[in-house]
Tab-separated table of C-alpha atoms in Angstrom:
chain	number	residue	atom	x	y	z
W	264	UNK	CA	86.346	145.913	99.325
W	265	UNK	CA	83.926	143.242	101.282
W	266	UNK	CA	85.014	140.831	98.425
W	267	UNK	CA	89.116	141.749	99.557
W	268	UNK	CA	88.584	142.215	103.262
W	269	UNK	CA	86.653	138.501	102.984
W	270	UNK	CA	89.745	137.073	101.312
W	271	UNK	CA	91.510	138.936	104.450
W	272	UNK	CA	90.207	136.623	107.004
W	273	UNK	CA	89.755	133.445	104.791
W	274	UNK	CA	93.756	133.877	104.450
W	275	UNK	CA	94.648	134.412	107.805
W	276	UNK	CA	92.556	131.566	109.507
W	277	UNK	CA	93.823	129.156	106.970
W	278	UNK	CA	97.601	131.046	107.092
W	279	UNK	CA	97.217	130.725	103.352
W	280	UNK	CA	97.574	133.999	101.730
W	281	UNK	CA	96.216	134.282	98.890
W	282	UNK	CA	91.979	133.663	97.842
W	283	UNK	CA	89.591	133.223	95.269
W	284	UNK	CA	86.040	133.966	95.874
W	285	UNK	CA	85.362	132.953	92.090
W	286	UNK	CA	83.738	129.468	92.782
W	287	UNK	CA	79.711	129.161	93.232
W	288	UNK	CA	80.099	125.982	95.328
W	289	UNK	CA	82.206	123.609	97.556
W	290	UNK	CA	82.624	121.656	94.650
W	291	UNK	CA	83.323	123.801	92.036
W	292	UNK	CA	85.820	125.179	94.690
W	293	UNK	CA	87.897	121.360	94.722
W	294	UNK	CA	87.639	121.536	91.100
W	295	UNK	CA	89.484	125.447	91.119
W	296	UNK	CA	91.691	123.710	93.370
W	297	UNK	CA	92.993	121.062	91.546
W	298	UNK	CA	93.197	122.746	88.419
W	299	UNK	CA	95.668	125.087	89.969
W	300	UNK	CA	97.430	122.448	90.507
W	301	UNK	CA	97.300	120.652	87.489
W	302	UNK	CA	98.405	123.848	86.224
W	303	UNK	CA	101.753	124.404	88.630
W	304	UNK	CA	102.645	121.015	87.203
W	305	UNK	CA	102.021	121.501	83.632
W	306	UNK	CA	103.802	125.068	84.456
W	307	UNK	CA	107.178	122.649	85.537
W	308	UNK	CA	106.521	120.701	82.623
W	309	UNK	CA	105.807	117.562	84.501
W	310	UNK	CA	102.391	116.397	83.782
W	311	UNK	CA	101.654	114.096	86.240
W	312	UNK	CA	98.738	111.516	86.522
W	313	UNK	CA	97.323	110.108	89.877
W	314	UNK	CA	95.314	111.830	92.949
W	315	UNK	CA	95.281	110.085	96.298
W	316	UNK	CA	91.870	110.054	98.093
W	317	UNK	CA	91.249	108.408	101.512
W	318	UNK	CA	88.070	106.338	101.153
W	319	UNK	CA	85.878	108.274	103.662
W	320	UNK	CA	86.568	110.928	101.657
W	321	UNK	CA	83.204	113.250	100.211
W	322	UNK	CA	81.905	111.503	96.348
W	323	UNK	CA	83.137	115.102	94.844
W	324	UNK	CA	87.007	114.380	95.989
W	325	UNK	CA	87.458	111.314	93.396
W	326	UNK	CA	84.467	112.819	91.089
W	327	UNK	CA	86.750	116.463	90.814
W	328	UNK	CA	90.181	114.884	90.118
W	329	UNK	CA	88.140	112.474	87.066
W	330	UNK	CA	87.421	115.614	86.458
W	331	UNK	CA	90.685	117.706	85.946
W	332	UNK	CA	92.088	114.316	83.995
W	333	UNK	CA	93.488	112.314	86.919
W	334	UNK	CA	93.277	108.958	87.567
W	335	UNK	CA	92.395	107.790	91.296
W	336	UNK	CA	93.455	105.999	93.565
W	337	UNK	CA	92.531	104.963	97.154
W	338	UNK	CA	94.069	105.171	100.633
W	339	UNK	CA	92.131	102.523	103.293
W	340	UNK	CA	91.130	103.883	106.604
W	341	UNK	CA	92.214	102.145	109.117
W	342	UNK	CA	90.291	100.401	111.759
W	343	UNK	CA	89.807	103.780	114.113
W	344	UNK	CA	88.666	105.877	110.922
W	345	UNK	CA	92.432	107.529	110.140
W	346	UNK	CA	93.984	107.890	107.108
W	347	UNK	CA	96.554	103.949	106.770
W	348	UNK	CA	100.109	105.977	106.321
W	349	UNK	CA	101.536	103.014	105.349
W	350	UNK	CA	99.196	102.365	102.678
W	351	UNK	CA	99.747	106.027	102.003
W	352	UNK	CA	103.272	104.976	101.210
W	353	UNK	CA	103.175	102.379	99.071
W	354	UNK	CA	101.012	104.440	96.877
W	355	UNK	CA	103.740	107.211	96.761
W	356	UNK	CA	105.140	108.344	93.536
W	357	UNK	CA	106.762	111.103	91.643
W	358	UNK	CA	103.542	110.484	89.071
W	359	UNK	CA	101.162	111.402	92.192
W	360	UNK	CA	100.088	114.826	91.629
W	361	UNK	CA	98.560	115.620	95.029
W	362	UNK	CA	96.468	114.618	98.371
W	363	UNK	CA	92.839	115.205	98.848
W	364	UNK	CA	92.439	114.892	102.579
W	365	UNK	CA	89.507	115.925	104.601
W	366	UNK	CA	90.657	116.714	108.121
W	367	UNK	CA	89.008	116.576	110.275
W	368	UNK	CA	88.354	113.702	108.353
W	369	UNK	CA	84.478	112.747	107.734
W	370	UNK	CA	84.943	109.860	110.614
W	371	UNK	CA	85.175	112.991	112.652
W	372	UNK	CA	88.974	112.689	113.388
W	373	UNK	CA	92.039	114.936	113.324
W	374	UNK	CA	94.531	113.172	111.368
W	375	UNK	CA	97.826	113.202	114.085
W	376	UNK	CA	100.289	112.058	111.275
W	377	UNK	CA	98.863	115.295	108.749
W	378	UNK	CA	102.185	116.573	108.940
W	379	UNK	CA	103.958	113.638	108.417
W	380	UNK	CA	101.913	112.824	105.570
W	381	UNK	CA	102.361	116.376	103.932
W	382	UNK	CA	105.863	116.435	104.287
W	383	UNK	CA	106.115	113.022	102.270
W	384	UNK	CA	103.996	114.173	99.729
W	385	UNK	CA	106.508	117.565	99.754
W	386	UNK	CA	109.194	115.519	98.948
W	387	UNK	CA	108.471	113.727	95.605
W	388	UNK	CA	106.766	117.135	94.446
W	389	UNK	CA	103.082	116.445	95.147
W	390	UNK	CA	100.729	118.637	96.512
W	391	UNK	CA	98.487	118.679	99.358
W	392	UNK	CA	94.963	119.247	99.059
W	393	UNK	CA	92.541	119.763	102.454
W	394	UNK	CA	89.085	119.132	101.575
W	395	UNK	CA	87.695	122.211	103.833
W	396	UNK	CA	84.339	120.545	104.845
W	397	UNK	CA	85.175	120.340	108.352
W	398	UNK	CA	87.105	123.299	108.913
W	399	UNK	CA	84.228	124.177	111.793
W	400	UNK	CA	86.325	122.255	114.330
W	401	UNK	CA	89.589	123.850	113.633
W	402	UNK	CA	88.687	127.715	112.697
W	403	UNK	CA	90.488	129.783	114.976
W	404	UNK	CA	92.435	127.435	116.548
W	405	UNK	CA	94.612	125.648	114.050
W	406	UNK	CA	95.493	126.645	110.422
W	407	UNK	CA	95.774	123.741	107.950
W	408	UNK	CA	98.980	125.320	106.518
W	409	UNK	CA	100.533	124.985	109.893
W	410	UNK	CA	100.363	121.054	108.779
W	411	UNK	CA	101.132	121.412	105.099
W	412	UNK	CA	98.258	121.630	103.224
W	413	UNK	CA	99.534	123.574	99.855
W	414	UNK	CA	95.432	124.698	98.839
W	415	UNK	CA	92.060	124.097	100.202
W	416	UNK	CA	88.351	124.977	99.996
W	417	UNK	CA	86.085	127.127	101.863
W	418	UNK	CA	82.242	126.036	102.108
W	419	UNK	CA	81.143	128.926	103.886
W	420	UNK	CA	77.584	127.314	104.306
W	421	UNK	CA	79.554	125.057	106.608
W	422	UNK	CA	81.583	127.151	109.066
W	423	UNK	CA	80.490	130.755	108.643
W	424	UNK	CA	76.748	130.351	108.821
W	425	UNK	CA	75.868	130.887	105.096
W	426	UNK	CA	72.139	129.040	104.201
W	427	UNK	CA	72.585	126.041	102.336
W	428	UNK	CA	69.645	123.752	100.528
W	429	UNK	CA	67.928	123.137	97.652
W	430	UNK	CA	70.892	123.484	95.593
W	431	UNK	CA	72.743	126.773	96.785
W	432	UNK	CA	73.022	129.484	96.952
W	433	UNK	CA	76.411	128.671	97.085
W	434	UNK	CA	80.279	130.282	97.955
W	435	UNK	CA	83.302	128.156	97.334
W	436	UNK	CA	86.264	129.913	98.157
W	437	UNK	CA	89.807	128.515	97.763
W	438	UNK	CA	93.133	129.696	100.103
W	439	UNK	CA	96.897	128.584	98.061
W	440	UNK	CA	100.210	128.689	99.421
W	441	UNK	CA	102.914	131.007	97.337
W	442	UNK	CA	104.148	128.587	95.019
W	443	UNK	CA	100.006	127.786	93.947
W	444	UNK	CA	99.642	131.621	93.706
W	445	UNK	CA	100.179	132.524	90.347
W	446	UNK	CA	97.881	130.289	89.066
W	447	UNK	CA	94.362	131.428	90.575
W	448	UNK	CA	91.498	132.101	88.303
W	449	UNK	CA	90.463	135.538	86.799
W	450	UNK	CA	89.001	137.907	87.801
W	451	UNK	CA	91.591	138.416	90.928
W	452	UNK	CA	90.184	141.464	93.425
W	453	UNK	CA	93.835	143.241	94.005
W	454	UNK	CA	93.914	146.481	96.658
W	455	UNK	CA	96.513	148.968	95.320
W	456	UNK	CA	97.457	151.876	98.131
W	457	UNK	CA	93.478	152.871	98.918
W	458	UNK	CA	92.291	151.493	95.594
W	459	UNK	CA	90.563	148.247	94.575
W	460	UNK	CA	90.884	146.653	90.470
W	461	UNK	CA	89.842	143.674	89.284
W	462	UNK	CA	92.348	141.716	87.125
W	463	UNK	CA	90.818	140.310	84.582
W	464	UNK	CA	93.390	139.199	81.963
W	465	UNK	CA	96.659	136.677	83.604
W	466	UNK	CA	98.649	134.501	81.168
W	467	UNK	CA	99.654	131.895	84.039
W	468	UNK	CA	95.860	131.840	85.510
W	469	UNK	CA	93.590	129.051	84.861
W	470	UNK	CA	91.040	130.991	83.116
W	471	UNK	CA	87.653	132.266	84.369
W	472	UNK	CA	85.418	129.630	86.483
W	473	UNK	CA	82.167	131.741	85.654
W	474	UNK	CA	80.947	135.266	85.348
W	475	UNK	CA	82.007	136.895	87.888
W	476	UNK	CA	82.526	136.071	91.369
W	477	UNK	CA	80.664	133.428	93.446
W	478	UNK	CA	77.460	134.282	95.201
W	479	UNK	CA	77.807	137.989	96.331
W	480	UNK	CA	75.228	137.788	99.716
W	481	UNK	CA	76.924	134.914	100.632
W	482	UNK	CA	80.413	136.603	101.285
W	483	UNK	CA	78.208	139.396	102.650
W	484	UNK	CA	76.978	137.073	105.629
W	485	UNK	CA	79.930	135.436	106.005
W	486	UNK	CA	82.254	138.546	106.293
W	487	UNK	CA	79.153	139.444	109.012
W	488	UNK	CA	79.466	136.209	110.884
W	489	UNK	CA	83.339	136.678	111.503
W	490	UNK	CA	83.386	140.351	112.313
W	491	UNK	CA	80.993	139.688	114.759
W	492	UNK	CA	82.666	137.196	116.393
W	493	UNK	CA	85.984	138.026	116.350
W	494	UNK	CA	89.459	135.962	116.458
W	495	UNK	CA	88.683	135.369	120.061
W	496	UNK	CA	84.792	134.174	118.753
W	497	UNK	CA	85.349	132.353	115.954
W	498	UNK	CA	88.164	129.292	118.404
W	499	UNK	CA	84.894	129.320	120.766
W	500	UNK	CA	82.871	128.381	117.537
W	501	UNK	CA	85.598	125.245	117.270
W	502	UNK	CA	86.080	124.038	120.548
W	503	UNK	CA	82.092	124.302	121.008
W	504	UNK	CA	81.785	122.610	117.374
W	505	UNK	CA	84.336	119.560	118.797
W	506	UNK	CA	82.792	119.626	122.342
W	507	UNK	CA	78.945	119.336	120.986
W	508	UNK	CA	80.546	116.142	118.356
W	509	UNK	CA	82.203	114.043	121.640
W	510	UNK	CA	78.600	115.174	123.478
W	511	UNK	CA	76.383	113.293	120.733
W	512	UNK	CA	78.788	110.724	120.412
W	513	UNK	CA	78.591	109.892	123.821
């Protein structure tokens, strides 16, 4: 029940209704997200070869894409620290499987043309993967699905107060859109009426990522944090995070 409730909160906060808590950490969540995208293209009978990644991305992004068998192509940043949309357009074609974008990006800036980028991606049948590293600046204020995201991972330690350091303990859930839901890893926690159960076998799934779910203690703490704040409190978390970042900048 706790896992299911946490999934529901993450689904509402992201606007992406299908969530798995399986991944053991943020980078593992990235891996799960790109595996889901790979499986979706495979199901359509078109295995694509390229993942586009901005030059400001965290190093786990290109590492994840390479681990999933993709070639990576780098999108440069403008002098102002935004993704160069013209360069993105020049790299975009029907061989592109996905874009991996952190928003706000690693320069600490919200990408102002992000919806345009998402629309261009979807036009060629590619998916928008959002790295949720900086979701702390959006939580309760902006739902990534509303600017075109198809899949994102959450770092519970970066947004929902769980401890981090020394190699763990981590928990890196992912949330996906309807089109990608069939490919989520197992086991899946589902609710039928008032009963909760595990779906352990699904032919569409990417399969198992680990023995069970992520680190359960982190789920307890993250859900406690969410429920303590409520939706209005989480909105203030984002506002305070942005205010603090701009204070330090100035």
